[in-house]
mmCIF file of C-alpha atoms and ligand atoms in Angstrom:
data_model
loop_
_atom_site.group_PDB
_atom_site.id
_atom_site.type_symbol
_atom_site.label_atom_id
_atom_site.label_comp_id
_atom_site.label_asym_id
_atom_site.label_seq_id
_atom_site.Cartn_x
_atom_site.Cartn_y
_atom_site.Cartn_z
ATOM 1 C CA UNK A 411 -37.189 -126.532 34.809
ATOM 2 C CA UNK A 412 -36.255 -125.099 37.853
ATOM 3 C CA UNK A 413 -38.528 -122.049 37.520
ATOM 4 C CA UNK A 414 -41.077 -124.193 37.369
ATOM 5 C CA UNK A 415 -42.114 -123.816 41.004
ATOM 6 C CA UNK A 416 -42.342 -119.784 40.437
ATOM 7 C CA UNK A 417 -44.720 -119.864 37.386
ATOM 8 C CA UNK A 418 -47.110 -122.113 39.444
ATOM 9 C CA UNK A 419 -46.626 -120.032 42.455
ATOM 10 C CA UNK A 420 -47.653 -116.662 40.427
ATOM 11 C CA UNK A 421 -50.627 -118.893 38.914
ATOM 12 C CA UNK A 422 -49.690 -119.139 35.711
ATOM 13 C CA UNK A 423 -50.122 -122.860 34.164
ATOM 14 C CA UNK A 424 -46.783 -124.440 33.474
ATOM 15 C CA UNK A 425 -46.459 -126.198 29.957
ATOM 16 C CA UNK A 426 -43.759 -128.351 29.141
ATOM 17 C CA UNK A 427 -43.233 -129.554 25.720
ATOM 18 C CA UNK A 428 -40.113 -132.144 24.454
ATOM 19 C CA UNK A 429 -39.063 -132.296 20.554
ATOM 20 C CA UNK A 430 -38.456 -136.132 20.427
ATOM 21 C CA UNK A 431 -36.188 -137.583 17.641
ATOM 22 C CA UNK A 432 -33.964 -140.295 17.135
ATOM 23 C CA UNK A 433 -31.027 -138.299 19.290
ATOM 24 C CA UNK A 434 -33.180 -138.064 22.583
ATOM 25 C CA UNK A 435 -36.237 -140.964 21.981
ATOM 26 C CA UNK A 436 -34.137 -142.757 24.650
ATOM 27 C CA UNK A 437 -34.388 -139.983 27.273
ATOM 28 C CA UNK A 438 -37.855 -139.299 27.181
ATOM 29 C CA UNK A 439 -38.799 -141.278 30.274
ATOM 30 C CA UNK A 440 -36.195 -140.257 32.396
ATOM 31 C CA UNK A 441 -37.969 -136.238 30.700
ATOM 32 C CA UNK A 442 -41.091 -137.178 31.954
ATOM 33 C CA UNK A 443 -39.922 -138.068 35.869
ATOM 34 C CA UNK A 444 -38.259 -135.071 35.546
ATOM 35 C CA UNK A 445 -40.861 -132.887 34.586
ATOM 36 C CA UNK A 446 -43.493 -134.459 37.453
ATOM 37 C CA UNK A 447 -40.399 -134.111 39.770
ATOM 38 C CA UNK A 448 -40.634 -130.380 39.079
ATOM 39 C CA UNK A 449 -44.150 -130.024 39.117
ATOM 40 C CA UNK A 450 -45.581 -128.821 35.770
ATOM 41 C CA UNK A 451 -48.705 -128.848 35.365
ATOM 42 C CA UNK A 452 -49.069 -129.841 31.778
ATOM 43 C CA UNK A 453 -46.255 -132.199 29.660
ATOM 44 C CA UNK A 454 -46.978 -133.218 26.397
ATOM 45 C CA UNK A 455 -44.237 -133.972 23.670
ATOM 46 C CA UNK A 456 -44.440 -133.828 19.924
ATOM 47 C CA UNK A 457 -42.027 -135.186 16.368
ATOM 48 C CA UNK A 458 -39.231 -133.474 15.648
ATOM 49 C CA UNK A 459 -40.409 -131.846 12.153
ATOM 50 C CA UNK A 460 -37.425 -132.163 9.421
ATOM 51 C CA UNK A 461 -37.128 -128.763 7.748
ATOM 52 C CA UNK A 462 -33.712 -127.956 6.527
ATOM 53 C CA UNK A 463 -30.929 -130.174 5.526
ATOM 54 C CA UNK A 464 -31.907 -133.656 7.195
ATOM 55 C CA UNK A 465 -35.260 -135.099 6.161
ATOM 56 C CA UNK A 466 -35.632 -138.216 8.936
ATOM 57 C CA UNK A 467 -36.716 -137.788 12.641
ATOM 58 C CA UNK A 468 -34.421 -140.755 12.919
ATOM 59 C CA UNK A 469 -37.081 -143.154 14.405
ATOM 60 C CA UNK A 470 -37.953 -146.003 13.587
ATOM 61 C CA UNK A 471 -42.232 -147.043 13.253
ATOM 62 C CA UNK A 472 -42.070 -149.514 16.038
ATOM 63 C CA UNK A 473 -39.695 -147.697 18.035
ATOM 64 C CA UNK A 474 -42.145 -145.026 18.262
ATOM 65 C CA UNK A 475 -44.590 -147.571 19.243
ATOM 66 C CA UNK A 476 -42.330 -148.622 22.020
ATOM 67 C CA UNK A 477 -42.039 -145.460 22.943
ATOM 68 C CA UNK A 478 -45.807 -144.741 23.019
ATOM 69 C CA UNK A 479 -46.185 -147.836 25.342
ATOM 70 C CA UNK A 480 -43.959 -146.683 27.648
ATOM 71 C CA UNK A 481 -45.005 -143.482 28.116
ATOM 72 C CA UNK A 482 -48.571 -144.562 28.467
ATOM 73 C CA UNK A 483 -47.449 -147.276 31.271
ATOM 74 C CA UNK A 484 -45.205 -144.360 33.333
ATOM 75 C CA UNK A 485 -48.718 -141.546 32.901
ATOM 76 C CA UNK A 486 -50.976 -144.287 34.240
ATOM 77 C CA UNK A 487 -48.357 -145.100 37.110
ATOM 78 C CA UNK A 488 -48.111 -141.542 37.880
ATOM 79 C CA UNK A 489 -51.737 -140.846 37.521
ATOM 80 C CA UNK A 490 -53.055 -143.914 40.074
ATOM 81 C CA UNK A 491 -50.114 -142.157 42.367
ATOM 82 C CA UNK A 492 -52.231 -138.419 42.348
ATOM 83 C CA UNK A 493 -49.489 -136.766 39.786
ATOM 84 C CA UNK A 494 -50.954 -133.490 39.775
ATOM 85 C CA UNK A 495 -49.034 -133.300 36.035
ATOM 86 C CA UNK A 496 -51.684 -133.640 33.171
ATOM 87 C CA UNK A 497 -50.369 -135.616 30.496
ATOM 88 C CA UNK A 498 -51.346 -134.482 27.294
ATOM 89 C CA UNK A 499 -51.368 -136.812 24.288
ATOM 90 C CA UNK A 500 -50.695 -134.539 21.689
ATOM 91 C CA UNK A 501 -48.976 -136.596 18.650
ATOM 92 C CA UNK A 502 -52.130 -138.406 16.432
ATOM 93 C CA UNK A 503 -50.573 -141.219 16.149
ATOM 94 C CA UNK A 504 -51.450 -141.319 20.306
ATOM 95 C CA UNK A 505 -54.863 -142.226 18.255
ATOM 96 C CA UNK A 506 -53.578 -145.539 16.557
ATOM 97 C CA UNK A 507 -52.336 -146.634 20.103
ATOM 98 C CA UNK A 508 -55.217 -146.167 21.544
ATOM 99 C CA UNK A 509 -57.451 -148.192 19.357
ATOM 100 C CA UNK A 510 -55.010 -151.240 19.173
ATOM 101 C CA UNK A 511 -54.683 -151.000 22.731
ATOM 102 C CA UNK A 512 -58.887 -150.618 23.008
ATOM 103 C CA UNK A 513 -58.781 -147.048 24.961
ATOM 104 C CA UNK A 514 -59.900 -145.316 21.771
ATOM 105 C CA UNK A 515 -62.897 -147.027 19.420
ATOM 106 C CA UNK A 516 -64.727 -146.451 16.444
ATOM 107 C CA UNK A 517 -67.633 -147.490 18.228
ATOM 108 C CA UNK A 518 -70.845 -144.365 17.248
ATOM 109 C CA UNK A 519 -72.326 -142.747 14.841
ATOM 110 C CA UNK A 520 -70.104 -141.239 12.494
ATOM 111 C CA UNK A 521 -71.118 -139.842 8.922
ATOM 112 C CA UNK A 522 -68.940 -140.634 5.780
ATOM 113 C CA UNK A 523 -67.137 -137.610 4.722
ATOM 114 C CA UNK A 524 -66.747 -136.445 8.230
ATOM 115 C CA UNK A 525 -63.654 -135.098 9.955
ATOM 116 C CA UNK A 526 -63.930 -136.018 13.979
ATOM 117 C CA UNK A 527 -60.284 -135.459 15.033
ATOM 118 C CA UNK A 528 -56.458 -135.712 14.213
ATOM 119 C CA UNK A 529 -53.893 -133.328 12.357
ATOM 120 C CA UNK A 530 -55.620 -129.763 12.666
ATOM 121 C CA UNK A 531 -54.113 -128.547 9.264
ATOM 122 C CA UNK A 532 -56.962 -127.604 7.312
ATOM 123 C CA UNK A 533 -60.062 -127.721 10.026
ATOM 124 C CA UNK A 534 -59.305 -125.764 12.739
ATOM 125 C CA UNK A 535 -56.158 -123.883 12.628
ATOM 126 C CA UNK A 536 -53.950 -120.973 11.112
ATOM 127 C CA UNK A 537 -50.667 -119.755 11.889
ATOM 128 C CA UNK A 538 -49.776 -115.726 12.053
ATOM 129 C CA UNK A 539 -46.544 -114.731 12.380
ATOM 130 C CA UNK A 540 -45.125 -111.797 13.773
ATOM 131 C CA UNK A 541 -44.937 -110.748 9.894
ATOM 132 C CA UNK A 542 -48.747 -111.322 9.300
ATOM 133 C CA UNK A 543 -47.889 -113.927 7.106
ATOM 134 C CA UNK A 544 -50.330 -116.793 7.006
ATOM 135 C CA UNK A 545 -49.674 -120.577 7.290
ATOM 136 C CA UNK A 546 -51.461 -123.685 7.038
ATOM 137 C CA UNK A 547 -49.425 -125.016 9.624
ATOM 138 C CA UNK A 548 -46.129 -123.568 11.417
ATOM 139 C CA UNK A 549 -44.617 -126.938 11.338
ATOM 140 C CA UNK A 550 -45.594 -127.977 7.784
ATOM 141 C CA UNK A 551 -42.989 -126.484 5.424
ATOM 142 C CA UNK A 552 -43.821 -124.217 2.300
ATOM 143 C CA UNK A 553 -47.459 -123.966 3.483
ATOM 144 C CA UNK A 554 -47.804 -120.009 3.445
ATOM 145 C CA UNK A 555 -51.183 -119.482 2.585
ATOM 146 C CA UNK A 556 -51.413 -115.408 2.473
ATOM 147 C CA UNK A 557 -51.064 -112.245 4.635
ATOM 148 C CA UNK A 558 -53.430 -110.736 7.214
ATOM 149 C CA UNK A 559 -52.425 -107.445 5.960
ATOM 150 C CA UNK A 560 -53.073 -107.906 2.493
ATOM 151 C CA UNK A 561 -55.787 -110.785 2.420
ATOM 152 C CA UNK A 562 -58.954 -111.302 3.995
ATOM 153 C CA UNK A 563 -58.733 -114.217 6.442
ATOM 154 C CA UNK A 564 -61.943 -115.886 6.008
ATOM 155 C CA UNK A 565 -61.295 -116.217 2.335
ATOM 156 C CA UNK A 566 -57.418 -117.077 3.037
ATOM 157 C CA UNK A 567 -59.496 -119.998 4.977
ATOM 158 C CA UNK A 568 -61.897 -121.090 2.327
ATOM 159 C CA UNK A 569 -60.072 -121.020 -0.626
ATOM 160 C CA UNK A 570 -56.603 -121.337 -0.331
ATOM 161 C CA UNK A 571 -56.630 -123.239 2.860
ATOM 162 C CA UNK A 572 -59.063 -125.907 0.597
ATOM 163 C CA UNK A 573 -55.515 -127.621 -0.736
ATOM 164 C CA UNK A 574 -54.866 -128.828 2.867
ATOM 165 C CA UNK A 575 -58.163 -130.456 2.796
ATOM 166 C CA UNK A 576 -57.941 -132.888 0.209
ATOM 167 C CA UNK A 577 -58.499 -135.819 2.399
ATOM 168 C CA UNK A 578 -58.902 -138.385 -0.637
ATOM 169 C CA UNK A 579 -55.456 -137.851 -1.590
ATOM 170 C CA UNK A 580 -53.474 -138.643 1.677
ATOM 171 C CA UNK A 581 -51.398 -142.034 0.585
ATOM 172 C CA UNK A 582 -51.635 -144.079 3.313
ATOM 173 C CA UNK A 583 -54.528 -142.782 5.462
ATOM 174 C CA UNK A 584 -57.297 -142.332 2.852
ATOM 175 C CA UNK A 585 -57.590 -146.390 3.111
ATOM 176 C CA UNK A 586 -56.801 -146.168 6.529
ATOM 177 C CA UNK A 587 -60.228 -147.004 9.171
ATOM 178 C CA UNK A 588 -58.794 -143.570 11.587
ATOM 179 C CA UNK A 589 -58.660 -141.220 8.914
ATOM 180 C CA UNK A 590 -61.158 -139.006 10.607
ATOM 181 C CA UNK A 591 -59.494 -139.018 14.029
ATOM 182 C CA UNK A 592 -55.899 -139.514 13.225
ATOM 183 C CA UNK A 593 -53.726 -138.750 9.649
ATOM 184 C CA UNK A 594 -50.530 -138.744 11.804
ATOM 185 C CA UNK A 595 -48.552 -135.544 11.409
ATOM 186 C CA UNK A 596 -48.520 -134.612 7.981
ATOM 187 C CA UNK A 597 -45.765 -131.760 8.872
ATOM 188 C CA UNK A 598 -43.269 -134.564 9.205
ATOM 189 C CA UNK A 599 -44.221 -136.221 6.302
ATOM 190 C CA UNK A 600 -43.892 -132.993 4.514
ATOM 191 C CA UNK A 601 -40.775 -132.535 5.903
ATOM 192 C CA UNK A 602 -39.003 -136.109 4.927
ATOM 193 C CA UNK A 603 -40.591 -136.076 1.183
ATOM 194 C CA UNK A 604 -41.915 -132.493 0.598
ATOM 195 C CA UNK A 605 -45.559 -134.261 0.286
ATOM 196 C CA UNK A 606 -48.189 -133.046 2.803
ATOM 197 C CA UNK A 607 -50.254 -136.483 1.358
ATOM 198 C CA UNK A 608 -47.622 -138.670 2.011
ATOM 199 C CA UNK A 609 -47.435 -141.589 4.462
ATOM 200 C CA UNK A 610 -46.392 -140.628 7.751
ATOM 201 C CA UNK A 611 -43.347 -141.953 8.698
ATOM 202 C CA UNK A 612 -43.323 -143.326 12.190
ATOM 203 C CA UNK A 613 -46.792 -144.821 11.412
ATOM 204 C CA UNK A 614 -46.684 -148.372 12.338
ATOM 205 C CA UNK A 615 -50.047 -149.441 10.838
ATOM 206 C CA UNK A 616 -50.079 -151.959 7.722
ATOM 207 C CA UNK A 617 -52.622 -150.429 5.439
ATOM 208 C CA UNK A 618 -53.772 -152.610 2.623
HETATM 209 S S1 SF4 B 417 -52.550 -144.625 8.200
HETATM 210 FE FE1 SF4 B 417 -52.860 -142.461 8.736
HETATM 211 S S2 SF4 B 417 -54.852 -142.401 9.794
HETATM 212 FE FE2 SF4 B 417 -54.153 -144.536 9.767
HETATM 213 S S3 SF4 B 417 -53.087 -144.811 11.701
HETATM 214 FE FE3 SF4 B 417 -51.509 -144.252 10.159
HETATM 215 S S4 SF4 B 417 -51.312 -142.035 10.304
HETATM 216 FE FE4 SF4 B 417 -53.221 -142.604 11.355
HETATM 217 S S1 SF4 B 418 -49.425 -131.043 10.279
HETATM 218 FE FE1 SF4 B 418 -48.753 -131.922 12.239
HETATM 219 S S2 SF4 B 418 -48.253 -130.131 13.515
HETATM 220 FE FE2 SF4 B 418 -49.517 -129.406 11.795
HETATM 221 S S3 SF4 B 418 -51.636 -129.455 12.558
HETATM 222 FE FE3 SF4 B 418 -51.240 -131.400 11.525
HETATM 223 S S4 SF4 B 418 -50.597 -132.785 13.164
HETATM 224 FE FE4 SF4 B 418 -50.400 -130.688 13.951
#
């Protein structure tokens, strides 16, 4: 935080990104005045992914919510104020907010069988690590699609990348009205069940 000032000085765009979870949900305000305090330029925060022993982020669905209201209340505040900080609403289920709150609608033309926005896995990103080993996702666990040095990306992307794309089969969100602009984060579903399909679990929507 405190080198803040000396990135922006030598013009390089400050980024700050916060893991949130049930340990530190409580903090993240007090993050955010921080963070404008300092000066960055960007702040965004993201779900803490479960990949190893635990399998629970530890926060409740309407928690989250909560959490999502407040957050959206202290960016507008800062934003009528001139807040030079751009507040960037990564998580999806910033999506669901939005349309009960009315600042996101389905209102447009949209064709059937269409994906618009949400969870990149699948439509418009790949992860390459430092090994050249290929993965769906860097936060989804298991999802090691190939290696740059061995396969040929582009068919890396249309065939084995074509399991991540399965949109029928995703639990709750296949009879869910935002499944082309949301699916939630299906890295931390993966990571409480194992099941990229399954339900995400701070989403607070009843699907029937
Ligand atoms: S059910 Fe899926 S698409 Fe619908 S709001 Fe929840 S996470 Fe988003
Ligand atoms: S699984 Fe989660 S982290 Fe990965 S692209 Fe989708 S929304 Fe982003």
């Amino acid at each position: 935080m405190e080198k803040i000032g000396c990135i922006n000085r030598a013009g390089i765009r400050s980024v700050v990104m916060t893991t949130v979870s049930g340990k530190n949900i409580d903090e993240v305000p007090g993050i955010i005045d921080a963070v404008v305090a300092a000066g960055a330029n960007v702040f965004a925060f993201a779900r803490y992914c479960p990949t190893s022993g635990e399998k629970d982020t530890g926060i409740a669905p309407l928690r989250y919510r909560q959490l999502l209201a407040d957050c959206d209340k202290k960016f507008k505040e800062y934003e009528a104020a001139g807040c030079t900080t751009y507040f960037n609403k990564k998580d999806h289920l910033w999506t669901l907010y939005e349309y009960e709150t009315g600042a996101f609608t389905l209102d447009g033309v949209y064709e059937d069988g269409m994906i618009y926005g949400g969870c990149n896995c699948g439509n418009c990103h790949l992860t390459i690590l430092p090994t050249g080993d290929v993965y769906a996702c860097r936060r989804v666990q298991n999802s090691r699609v190939g290696n740059v040095f061995e396969d040929r990306l582009a068919d890396v992307w249309v065939c084995q990348m074509e399991q991540y794309r399965d949109y029928a089969r995703f639990a709750k969100c296949s009879k869910c009205e935002l499944l082309a602009f949301c699916r939630g984060c299906p890295a931390v579903a993966s990571g409480k069940s194992g099941d990229f399909y399954a339900a995400d679990p701070q989403c607070w929507k009843e699907v029937i």
